[in-house]
CSV table of C-alpha atoms and ligand atoms in Angstrom, one decimal:
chain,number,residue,atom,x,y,z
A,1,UNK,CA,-47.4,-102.9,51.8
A,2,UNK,CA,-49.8,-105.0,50.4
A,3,UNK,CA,-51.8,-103.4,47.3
A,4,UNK,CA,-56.1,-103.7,47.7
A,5,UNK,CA,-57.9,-106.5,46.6
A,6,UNK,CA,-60.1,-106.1,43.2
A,7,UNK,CA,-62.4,-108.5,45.1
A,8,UNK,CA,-65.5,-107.5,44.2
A,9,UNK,CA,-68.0,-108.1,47.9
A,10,UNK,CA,-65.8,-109.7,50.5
A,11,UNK,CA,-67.9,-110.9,53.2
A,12,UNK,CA,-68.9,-108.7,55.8
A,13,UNK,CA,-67.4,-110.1,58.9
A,14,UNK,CA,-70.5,-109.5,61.5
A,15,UNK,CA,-70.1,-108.3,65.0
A,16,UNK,CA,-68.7,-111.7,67.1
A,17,UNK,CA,-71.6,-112.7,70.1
A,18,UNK,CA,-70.0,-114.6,73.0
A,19,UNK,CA,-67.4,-117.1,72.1
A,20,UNK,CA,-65.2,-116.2,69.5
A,21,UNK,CA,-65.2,-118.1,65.7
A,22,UNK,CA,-63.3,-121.4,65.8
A,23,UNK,CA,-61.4,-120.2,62.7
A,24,UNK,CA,-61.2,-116.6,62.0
A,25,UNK,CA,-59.4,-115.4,58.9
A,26,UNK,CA,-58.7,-111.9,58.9
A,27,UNK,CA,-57.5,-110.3,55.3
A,28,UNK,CA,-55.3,-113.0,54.7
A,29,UNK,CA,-53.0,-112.7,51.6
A,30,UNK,CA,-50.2,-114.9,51.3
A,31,UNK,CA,-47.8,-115.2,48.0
A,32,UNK,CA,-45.7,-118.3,47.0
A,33,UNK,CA,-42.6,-116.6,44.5
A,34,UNK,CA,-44.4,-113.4,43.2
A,35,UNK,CA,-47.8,-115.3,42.8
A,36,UNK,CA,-50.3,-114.5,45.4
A,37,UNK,CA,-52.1,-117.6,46.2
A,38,UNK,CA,-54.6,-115.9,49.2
A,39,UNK,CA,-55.7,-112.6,48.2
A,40,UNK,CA,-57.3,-111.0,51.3
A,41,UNK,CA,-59.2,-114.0,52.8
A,42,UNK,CA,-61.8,-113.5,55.0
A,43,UNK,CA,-64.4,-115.7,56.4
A,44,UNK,CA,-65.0,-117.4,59.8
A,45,UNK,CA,-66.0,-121.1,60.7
A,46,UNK,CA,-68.3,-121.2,64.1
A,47,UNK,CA,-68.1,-123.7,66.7
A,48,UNK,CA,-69.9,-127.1,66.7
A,49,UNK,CA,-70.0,-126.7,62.7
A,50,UNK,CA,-69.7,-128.8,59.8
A,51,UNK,CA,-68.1,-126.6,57.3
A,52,UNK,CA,-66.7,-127.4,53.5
A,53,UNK,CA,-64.0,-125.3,52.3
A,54,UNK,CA,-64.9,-126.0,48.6
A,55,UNK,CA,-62.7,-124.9,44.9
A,56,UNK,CA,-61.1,-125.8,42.0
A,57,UNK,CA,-57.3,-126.7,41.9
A,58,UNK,CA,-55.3,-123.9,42.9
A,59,UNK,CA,-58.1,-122.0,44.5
A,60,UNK,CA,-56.0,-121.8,48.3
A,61,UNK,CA,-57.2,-124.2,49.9
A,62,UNK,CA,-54.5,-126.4,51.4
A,63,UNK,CA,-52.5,-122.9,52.0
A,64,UNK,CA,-55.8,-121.8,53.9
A,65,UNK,CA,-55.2,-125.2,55.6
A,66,UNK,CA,-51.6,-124.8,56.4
A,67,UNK,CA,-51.9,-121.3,57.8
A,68,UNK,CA,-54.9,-121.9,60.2
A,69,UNK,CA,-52.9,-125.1,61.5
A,70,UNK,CA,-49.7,-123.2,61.5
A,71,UNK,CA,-47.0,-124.7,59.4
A,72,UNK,CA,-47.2,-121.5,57.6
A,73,UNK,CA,-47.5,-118.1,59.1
A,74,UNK,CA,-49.2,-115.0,56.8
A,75,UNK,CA,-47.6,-113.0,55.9
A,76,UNK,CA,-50.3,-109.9,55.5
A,77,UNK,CA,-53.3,-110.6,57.9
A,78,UNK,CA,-54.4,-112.4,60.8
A,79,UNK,CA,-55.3,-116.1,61.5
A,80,UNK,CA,-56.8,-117.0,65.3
A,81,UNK,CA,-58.1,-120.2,66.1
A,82,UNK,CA,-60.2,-120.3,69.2
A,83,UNK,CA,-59.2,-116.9,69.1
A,84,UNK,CA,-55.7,-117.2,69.8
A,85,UNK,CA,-53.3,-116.1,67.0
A,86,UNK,CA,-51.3,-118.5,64.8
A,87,UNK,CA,-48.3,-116.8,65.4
A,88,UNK,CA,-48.1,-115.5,68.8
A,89,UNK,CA,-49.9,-118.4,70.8
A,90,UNK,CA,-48.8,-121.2,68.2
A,91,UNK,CA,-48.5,-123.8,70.4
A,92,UNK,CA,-52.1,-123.3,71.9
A,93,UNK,CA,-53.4,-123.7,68.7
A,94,UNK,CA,-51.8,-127.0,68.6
A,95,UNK,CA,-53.1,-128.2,71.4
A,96,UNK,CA,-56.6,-128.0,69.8
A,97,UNK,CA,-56.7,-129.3,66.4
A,98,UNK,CA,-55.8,-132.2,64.5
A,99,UNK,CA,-54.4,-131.8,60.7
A,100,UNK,CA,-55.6,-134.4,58.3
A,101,UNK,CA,-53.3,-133.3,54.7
A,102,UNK,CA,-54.1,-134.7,51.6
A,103,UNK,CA,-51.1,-137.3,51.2
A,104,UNK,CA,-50.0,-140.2,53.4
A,105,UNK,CA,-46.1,-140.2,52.6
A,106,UNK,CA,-44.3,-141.3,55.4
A,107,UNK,CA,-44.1,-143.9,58.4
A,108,UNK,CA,-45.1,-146.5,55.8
A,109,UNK,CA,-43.2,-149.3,57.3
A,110,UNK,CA,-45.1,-148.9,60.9
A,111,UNK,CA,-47.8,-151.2,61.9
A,112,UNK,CA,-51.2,-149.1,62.3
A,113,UNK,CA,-50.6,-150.0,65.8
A,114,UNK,CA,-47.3,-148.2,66.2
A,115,UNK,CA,-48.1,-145.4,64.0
A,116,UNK,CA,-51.2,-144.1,66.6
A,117,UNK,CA,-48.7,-145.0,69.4
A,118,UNK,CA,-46.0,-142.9,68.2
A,119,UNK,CA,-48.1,-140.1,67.9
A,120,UNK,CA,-50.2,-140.8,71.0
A,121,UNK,CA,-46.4,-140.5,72.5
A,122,UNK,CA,-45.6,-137.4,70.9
A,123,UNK,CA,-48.5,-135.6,71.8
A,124,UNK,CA,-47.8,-136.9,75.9
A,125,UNK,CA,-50.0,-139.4,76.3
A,126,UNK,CA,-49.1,-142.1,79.2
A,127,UNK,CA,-48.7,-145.9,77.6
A,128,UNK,CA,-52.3,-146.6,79.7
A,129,UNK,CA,-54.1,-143.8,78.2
A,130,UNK,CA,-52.7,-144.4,74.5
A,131,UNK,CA,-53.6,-148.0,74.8
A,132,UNK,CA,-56.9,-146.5,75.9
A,133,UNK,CA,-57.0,-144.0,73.2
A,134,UNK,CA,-55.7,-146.0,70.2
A,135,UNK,CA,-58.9,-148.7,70.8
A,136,UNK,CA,-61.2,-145.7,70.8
A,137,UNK,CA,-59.8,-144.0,67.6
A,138,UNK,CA,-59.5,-147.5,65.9
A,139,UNK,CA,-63.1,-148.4,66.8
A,140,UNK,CA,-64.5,-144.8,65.3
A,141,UNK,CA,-63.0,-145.0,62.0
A,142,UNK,CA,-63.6,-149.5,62.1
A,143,UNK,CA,-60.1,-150.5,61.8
A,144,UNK,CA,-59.8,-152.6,64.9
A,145,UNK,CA,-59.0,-155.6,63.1
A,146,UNK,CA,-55.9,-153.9,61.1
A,147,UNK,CA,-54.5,-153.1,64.0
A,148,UNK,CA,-51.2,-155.1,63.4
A,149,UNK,CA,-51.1,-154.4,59.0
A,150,UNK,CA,-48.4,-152.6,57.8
A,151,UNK,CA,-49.9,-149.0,56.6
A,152,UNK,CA,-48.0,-149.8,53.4
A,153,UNK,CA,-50.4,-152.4,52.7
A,154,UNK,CA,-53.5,-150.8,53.3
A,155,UNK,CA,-55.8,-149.9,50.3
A,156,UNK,CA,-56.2,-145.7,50.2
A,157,UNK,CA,-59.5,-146.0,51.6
A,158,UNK,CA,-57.9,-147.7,54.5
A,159,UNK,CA,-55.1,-145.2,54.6
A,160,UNK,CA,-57.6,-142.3,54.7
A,161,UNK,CA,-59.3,-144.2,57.5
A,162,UNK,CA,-56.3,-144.5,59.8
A,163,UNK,CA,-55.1,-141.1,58.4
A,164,UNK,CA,-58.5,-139.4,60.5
A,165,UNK,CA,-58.1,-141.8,63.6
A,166,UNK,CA,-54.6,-140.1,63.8
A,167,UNK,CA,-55.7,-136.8,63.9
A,168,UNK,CA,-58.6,-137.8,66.8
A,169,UNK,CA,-55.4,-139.4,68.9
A,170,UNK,CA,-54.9,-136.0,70.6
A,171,UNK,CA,-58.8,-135.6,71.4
A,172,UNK,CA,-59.1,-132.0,69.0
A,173,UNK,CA,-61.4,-129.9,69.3
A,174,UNK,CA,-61.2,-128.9,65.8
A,175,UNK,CA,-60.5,-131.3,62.9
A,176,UNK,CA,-58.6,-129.7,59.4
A,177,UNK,CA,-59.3,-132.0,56.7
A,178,UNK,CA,-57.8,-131.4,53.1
A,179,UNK,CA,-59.7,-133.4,50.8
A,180,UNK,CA,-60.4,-136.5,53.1
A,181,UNK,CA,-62.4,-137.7,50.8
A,182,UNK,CA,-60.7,-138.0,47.7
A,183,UNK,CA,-59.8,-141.2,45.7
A,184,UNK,CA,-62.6,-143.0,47.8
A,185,UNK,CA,-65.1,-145.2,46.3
A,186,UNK,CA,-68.8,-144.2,47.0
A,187,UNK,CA,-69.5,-146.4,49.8
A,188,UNK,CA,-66.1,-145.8,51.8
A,189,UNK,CA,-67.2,-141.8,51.1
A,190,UNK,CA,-70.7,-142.2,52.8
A,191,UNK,CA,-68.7,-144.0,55.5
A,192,UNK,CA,-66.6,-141.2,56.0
A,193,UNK,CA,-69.7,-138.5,56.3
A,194,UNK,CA,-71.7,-140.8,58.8
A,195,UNK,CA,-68.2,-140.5,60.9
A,196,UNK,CA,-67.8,-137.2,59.9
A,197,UNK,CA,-71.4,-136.8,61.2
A,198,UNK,CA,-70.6,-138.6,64.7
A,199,UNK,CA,-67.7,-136.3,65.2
A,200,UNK,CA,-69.4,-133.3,64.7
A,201,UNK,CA,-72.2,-134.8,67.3
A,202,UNK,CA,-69.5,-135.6,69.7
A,203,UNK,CA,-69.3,-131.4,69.8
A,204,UNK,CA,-66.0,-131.1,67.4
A,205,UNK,CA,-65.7,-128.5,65.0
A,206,UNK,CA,-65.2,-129.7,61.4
A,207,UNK,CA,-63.6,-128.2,58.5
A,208,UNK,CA,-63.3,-130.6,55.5
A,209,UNK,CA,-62.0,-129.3,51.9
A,210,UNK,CA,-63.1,-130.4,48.9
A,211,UNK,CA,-63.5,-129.8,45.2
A,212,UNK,CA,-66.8,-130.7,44.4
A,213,UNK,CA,-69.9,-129.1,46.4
A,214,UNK,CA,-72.2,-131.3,45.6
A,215,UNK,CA,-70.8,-134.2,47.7
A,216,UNK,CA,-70.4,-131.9,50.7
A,217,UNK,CA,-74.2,-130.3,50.3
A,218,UNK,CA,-76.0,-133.1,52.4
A,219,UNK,CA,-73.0,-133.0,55.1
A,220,UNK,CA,-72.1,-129.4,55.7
A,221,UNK,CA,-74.3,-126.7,57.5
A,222,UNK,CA,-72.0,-124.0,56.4
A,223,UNK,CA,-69.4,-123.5,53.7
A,224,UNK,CA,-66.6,-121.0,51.7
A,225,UNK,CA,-66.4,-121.5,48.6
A,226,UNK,CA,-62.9,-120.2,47.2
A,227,UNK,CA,-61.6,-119.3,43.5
A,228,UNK,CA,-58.2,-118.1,42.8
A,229,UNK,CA,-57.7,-116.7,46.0
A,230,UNK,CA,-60.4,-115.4,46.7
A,231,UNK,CA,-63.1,-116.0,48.3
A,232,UNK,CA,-66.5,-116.0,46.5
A,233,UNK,CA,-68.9,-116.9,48.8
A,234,UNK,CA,-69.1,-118.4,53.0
A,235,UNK,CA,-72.0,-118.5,54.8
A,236,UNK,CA,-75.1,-121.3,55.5
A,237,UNK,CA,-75.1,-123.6,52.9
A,238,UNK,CA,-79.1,-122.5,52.4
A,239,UNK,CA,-77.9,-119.2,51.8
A,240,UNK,CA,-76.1,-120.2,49.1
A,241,UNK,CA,-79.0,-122.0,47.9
A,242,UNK,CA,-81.0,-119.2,48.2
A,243,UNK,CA,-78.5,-117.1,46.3
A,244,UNK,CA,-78.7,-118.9,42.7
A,245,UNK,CA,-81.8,-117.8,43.1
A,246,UNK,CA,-83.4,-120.8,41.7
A,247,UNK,CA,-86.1,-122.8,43.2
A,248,UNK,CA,-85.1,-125.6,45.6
A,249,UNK,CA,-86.3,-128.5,43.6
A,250,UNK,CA,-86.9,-132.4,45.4
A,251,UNK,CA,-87.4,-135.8,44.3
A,252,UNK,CA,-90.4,-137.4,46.2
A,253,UNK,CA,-90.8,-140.9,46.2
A,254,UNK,CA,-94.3,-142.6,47.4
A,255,UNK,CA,-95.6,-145.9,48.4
A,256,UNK,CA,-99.1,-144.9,47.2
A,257,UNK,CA,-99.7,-144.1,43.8
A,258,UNK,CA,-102.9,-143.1,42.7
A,259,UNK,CA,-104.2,-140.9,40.0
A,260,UNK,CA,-105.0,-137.7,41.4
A,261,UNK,CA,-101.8,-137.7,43.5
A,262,UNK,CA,-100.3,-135.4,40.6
A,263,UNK,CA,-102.9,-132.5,41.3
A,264,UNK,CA,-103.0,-132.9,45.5
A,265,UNK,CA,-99.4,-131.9,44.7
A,266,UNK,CA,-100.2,-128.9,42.5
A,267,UNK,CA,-102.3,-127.4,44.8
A,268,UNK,CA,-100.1,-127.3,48.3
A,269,UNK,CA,-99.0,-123.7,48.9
A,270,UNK,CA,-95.8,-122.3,46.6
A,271,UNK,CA,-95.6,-125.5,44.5
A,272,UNK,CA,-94.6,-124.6,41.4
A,273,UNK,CA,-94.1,-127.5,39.6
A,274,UNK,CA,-95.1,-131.1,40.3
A,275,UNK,CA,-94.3,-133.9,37.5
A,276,UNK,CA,-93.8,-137.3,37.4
A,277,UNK,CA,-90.7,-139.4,36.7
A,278,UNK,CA,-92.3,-142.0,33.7
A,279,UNK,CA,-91.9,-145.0,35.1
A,280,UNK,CA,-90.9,-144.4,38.5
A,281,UNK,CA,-93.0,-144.1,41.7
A,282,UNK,CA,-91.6,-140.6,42.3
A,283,UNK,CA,-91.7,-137.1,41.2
A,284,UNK,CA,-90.4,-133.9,40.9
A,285,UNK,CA,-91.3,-130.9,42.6
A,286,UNK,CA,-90.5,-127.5,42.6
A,287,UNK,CA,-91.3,-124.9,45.4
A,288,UNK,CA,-90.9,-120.8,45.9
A,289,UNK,CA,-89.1,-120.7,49.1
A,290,UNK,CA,-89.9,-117.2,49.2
A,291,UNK,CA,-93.6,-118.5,50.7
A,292,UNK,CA,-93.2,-122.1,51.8
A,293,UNK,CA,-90.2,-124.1,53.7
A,294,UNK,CA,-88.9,-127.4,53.0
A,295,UNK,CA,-90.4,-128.5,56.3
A,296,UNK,CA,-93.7,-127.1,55.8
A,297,UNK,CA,-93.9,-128.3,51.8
A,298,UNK,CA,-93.3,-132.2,53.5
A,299,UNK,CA,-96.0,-131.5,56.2
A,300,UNK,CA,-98.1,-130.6,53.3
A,301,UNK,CA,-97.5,-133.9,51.2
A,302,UNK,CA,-98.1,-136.0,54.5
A,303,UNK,CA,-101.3,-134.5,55.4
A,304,UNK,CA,-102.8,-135.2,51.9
A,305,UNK,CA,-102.2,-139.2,52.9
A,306,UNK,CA,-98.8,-139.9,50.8
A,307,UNK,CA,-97.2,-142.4,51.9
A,308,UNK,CA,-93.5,-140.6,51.7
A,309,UNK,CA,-90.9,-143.4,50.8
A,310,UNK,CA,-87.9,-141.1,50.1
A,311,UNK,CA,-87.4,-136.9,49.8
A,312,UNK,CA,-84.4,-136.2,48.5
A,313,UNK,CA,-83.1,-132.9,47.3
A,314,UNK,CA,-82.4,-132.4,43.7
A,315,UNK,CA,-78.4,-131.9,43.6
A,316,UNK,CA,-77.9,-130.1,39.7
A,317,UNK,CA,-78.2,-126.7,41.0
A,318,UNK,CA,-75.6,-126.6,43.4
A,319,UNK,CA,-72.7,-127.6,40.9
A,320,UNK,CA,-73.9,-125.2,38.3
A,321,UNK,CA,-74.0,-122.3,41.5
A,322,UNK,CA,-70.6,-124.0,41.8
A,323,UNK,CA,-69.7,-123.4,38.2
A,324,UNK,CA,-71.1,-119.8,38.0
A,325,UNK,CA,-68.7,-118.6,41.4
A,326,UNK,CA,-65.6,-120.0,40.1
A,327,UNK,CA,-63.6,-119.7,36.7
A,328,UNK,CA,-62.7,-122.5,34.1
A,329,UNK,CA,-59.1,-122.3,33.5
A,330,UNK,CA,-55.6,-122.8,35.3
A,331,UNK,CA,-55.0,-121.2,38.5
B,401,LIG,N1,-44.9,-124.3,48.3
B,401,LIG,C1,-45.3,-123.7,47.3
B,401,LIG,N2,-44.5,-123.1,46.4
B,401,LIG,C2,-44.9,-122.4,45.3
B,401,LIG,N3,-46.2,-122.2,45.1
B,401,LIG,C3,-47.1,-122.8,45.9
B,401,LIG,C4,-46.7,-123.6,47.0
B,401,LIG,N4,-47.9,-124.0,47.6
B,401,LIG,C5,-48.9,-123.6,46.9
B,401,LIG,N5,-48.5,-122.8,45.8
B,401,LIG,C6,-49.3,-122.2,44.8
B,401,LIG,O1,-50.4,-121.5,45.5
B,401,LIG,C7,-51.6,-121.7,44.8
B,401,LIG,C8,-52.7,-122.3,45.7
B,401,LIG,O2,-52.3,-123.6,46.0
B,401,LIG,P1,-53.0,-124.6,47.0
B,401,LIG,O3,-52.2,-125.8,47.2
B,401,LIG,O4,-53.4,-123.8,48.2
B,401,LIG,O5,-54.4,-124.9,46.2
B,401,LIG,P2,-55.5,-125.9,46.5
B,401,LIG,O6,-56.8,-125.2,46.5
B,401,LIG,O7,-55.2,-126.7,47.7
B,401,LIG,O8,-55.5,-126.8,45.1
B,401,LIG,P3,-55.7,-128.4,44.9
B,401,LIG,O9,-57.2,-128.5,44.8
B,401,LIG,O10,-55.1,-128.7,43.6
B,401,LIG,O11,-55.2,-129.2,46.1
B,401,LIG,C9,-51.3,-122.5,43.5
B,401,LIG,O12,-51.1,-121.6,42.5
B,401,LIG,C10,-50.0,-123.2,43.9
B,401,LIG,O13,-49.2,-123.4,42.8
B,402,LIG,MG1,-54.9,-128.8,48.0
């Protein structure tokens, strides 16, 4: 019998309309020696989404992982995928996903070549349609010409690369990635999120993990955000915007400069603070999105004859919404 969570405001889990989640955790609580790692998880990840699965070390994130591409079963709870159970229809589950886990131990002495083929073989794949399928995969991530290097001597970046074109050998429909993005440098990061982005274009459902929200803000339409256990918050990644309850604050930046730009910025609807960066053609601007949308706020800057070079969204607040849902401390 497992005792009740203290968890203060699970999610509501609302009533499922046509096709069911892609990932449903039901009351999950799993415990590794006496110390309960998932402690009643629930939230669901919908089809066709781009979703981070974002918290500190320890939070439960690579045991989330595990369990919804079963190499561990709960043991309180229930985990369907395409709403087919874990346990009971395990090898369906299969079928449909591809696990990317955070380390790249084994099969070092393979060429990148052999590695895909070996698993292109062990998922049934003819030799004509893994030849097919391993110039496809290799081409998506923009490996083709590592084809023949050992994966022992390819950088991390590189790894991580042949690591995802792995997981797409078996077509998936659903792609579990545990912190793909980690120990990349900035540009091999954006890389990932453009092919990240193509994926998720190509109709597959994404769920990516990470520590740090910030760097999957721009990518992710939906996210969980998960602290010792528990889970803190999952939903659209504007709700949680909405929910620090601060104003969405951008950084605008203009081909046109003039002098009254300042107040033709002050007076579009639910600005509530325009200022400018010294030094810098750009500035910053706050906006109550209680009476004005991002969309319309841009509309309004266009139609006052800026010239709009760049409108990016001011990142601060996310990691201190971050900071406030999780605790410091070892898990
Ligand atoms: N095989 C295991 N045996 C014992 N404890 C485990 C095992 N796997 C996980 N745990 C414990 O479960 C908790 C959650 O671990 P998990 O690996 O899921 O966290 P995580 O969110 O992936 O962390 P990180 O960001 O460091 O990868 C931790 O307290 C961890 O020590
Ligand atoms: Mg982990």
């Amino acid at each position: 019998m497992i005792p009740e969570s203290e968890t203060e405001g699970r999610p509501s889990r609302p009533a499922p309309i046509g096709a069911p989640p892609v990932i449903d955790m039901d009351d999950v609580v799993h415990t590794f020696k006496g110390r309960r790692a998932l402690d009643h998880v629930t939230f669901q990840v919908h089809a066709g989404s781009l979703h981070g699965f974002v918290g500190p070390n320890g939070a439960g994130k690579t045991t989330s992982l595990k369990l919804i591409c079963t190499l561990l079963r709960p043991q309180f709870g229930e985990v369907r995928v395409f709403g087919k159970d874990v346990v009971q229809e395990q090898r369906a589950v299969r079928q449909k996903i591809g696990f990317m886990p955070d380390h790249f131990s084994t099969y070092r002495q393979m060429s990148v070549q052999e590695y895909l083929d070996f698993f292109g073989a062990a998922y049934g794949l003819t030799y004509r349609q893994r030849t097919e399928t391993i110039e496809q995969v290799l081409s998506l991530v923009d490996m083709d010409g590592r084809r023949n290097d050992l994966i022992s001597g390819l950088s991390r970046g590189m790894q991580q690369r042949v690591s995802l074109a792995r997981v797409l050998v078996n077509d998936p429909d659903l792609l579990l990635l545990d912190e793909p993005a980690s120990g990349l440098d900035p540009h091999a990061r954006i890389e990932l999120m453009e092919i990240l982005k193509a994926l998720q274009g190509m109709g597959k459902t994404i769920f990516i993990s990470s520590h740090i929200l910030s760097e999957l803000a721009e990518l992710c339409d939906s996210v969980t955000i998960i602290d010792r256990g528990r889970v803190k918050y999952s939903g659209s990644m504007t709700g949680l915007l909405d929910r620090t309850g601060e104003h969405p604050t951008y950084r605008l930046t203009v081909g046109n400069e003039s002098e009254e730009l300042i107040d033709h910025l002050r007076e579009i609807p639910g600005v509530m603070l325009a200022e400018r960066i010294p030094e810098r053609p750009e500035y910053r601007i706050s906006f109550d999105w209680t009476q004005t949308t991002t969309n319309d706020l841009l509309r309004a800057i266009i139609e006052r004859g800026v010239i709009v070079q760049g409108f990016v969204q001011h990142r601060k607040h996310l990691n201190e919404a971050f900071l406030d849902l999780t605790e410091r401390g070892i898990r």
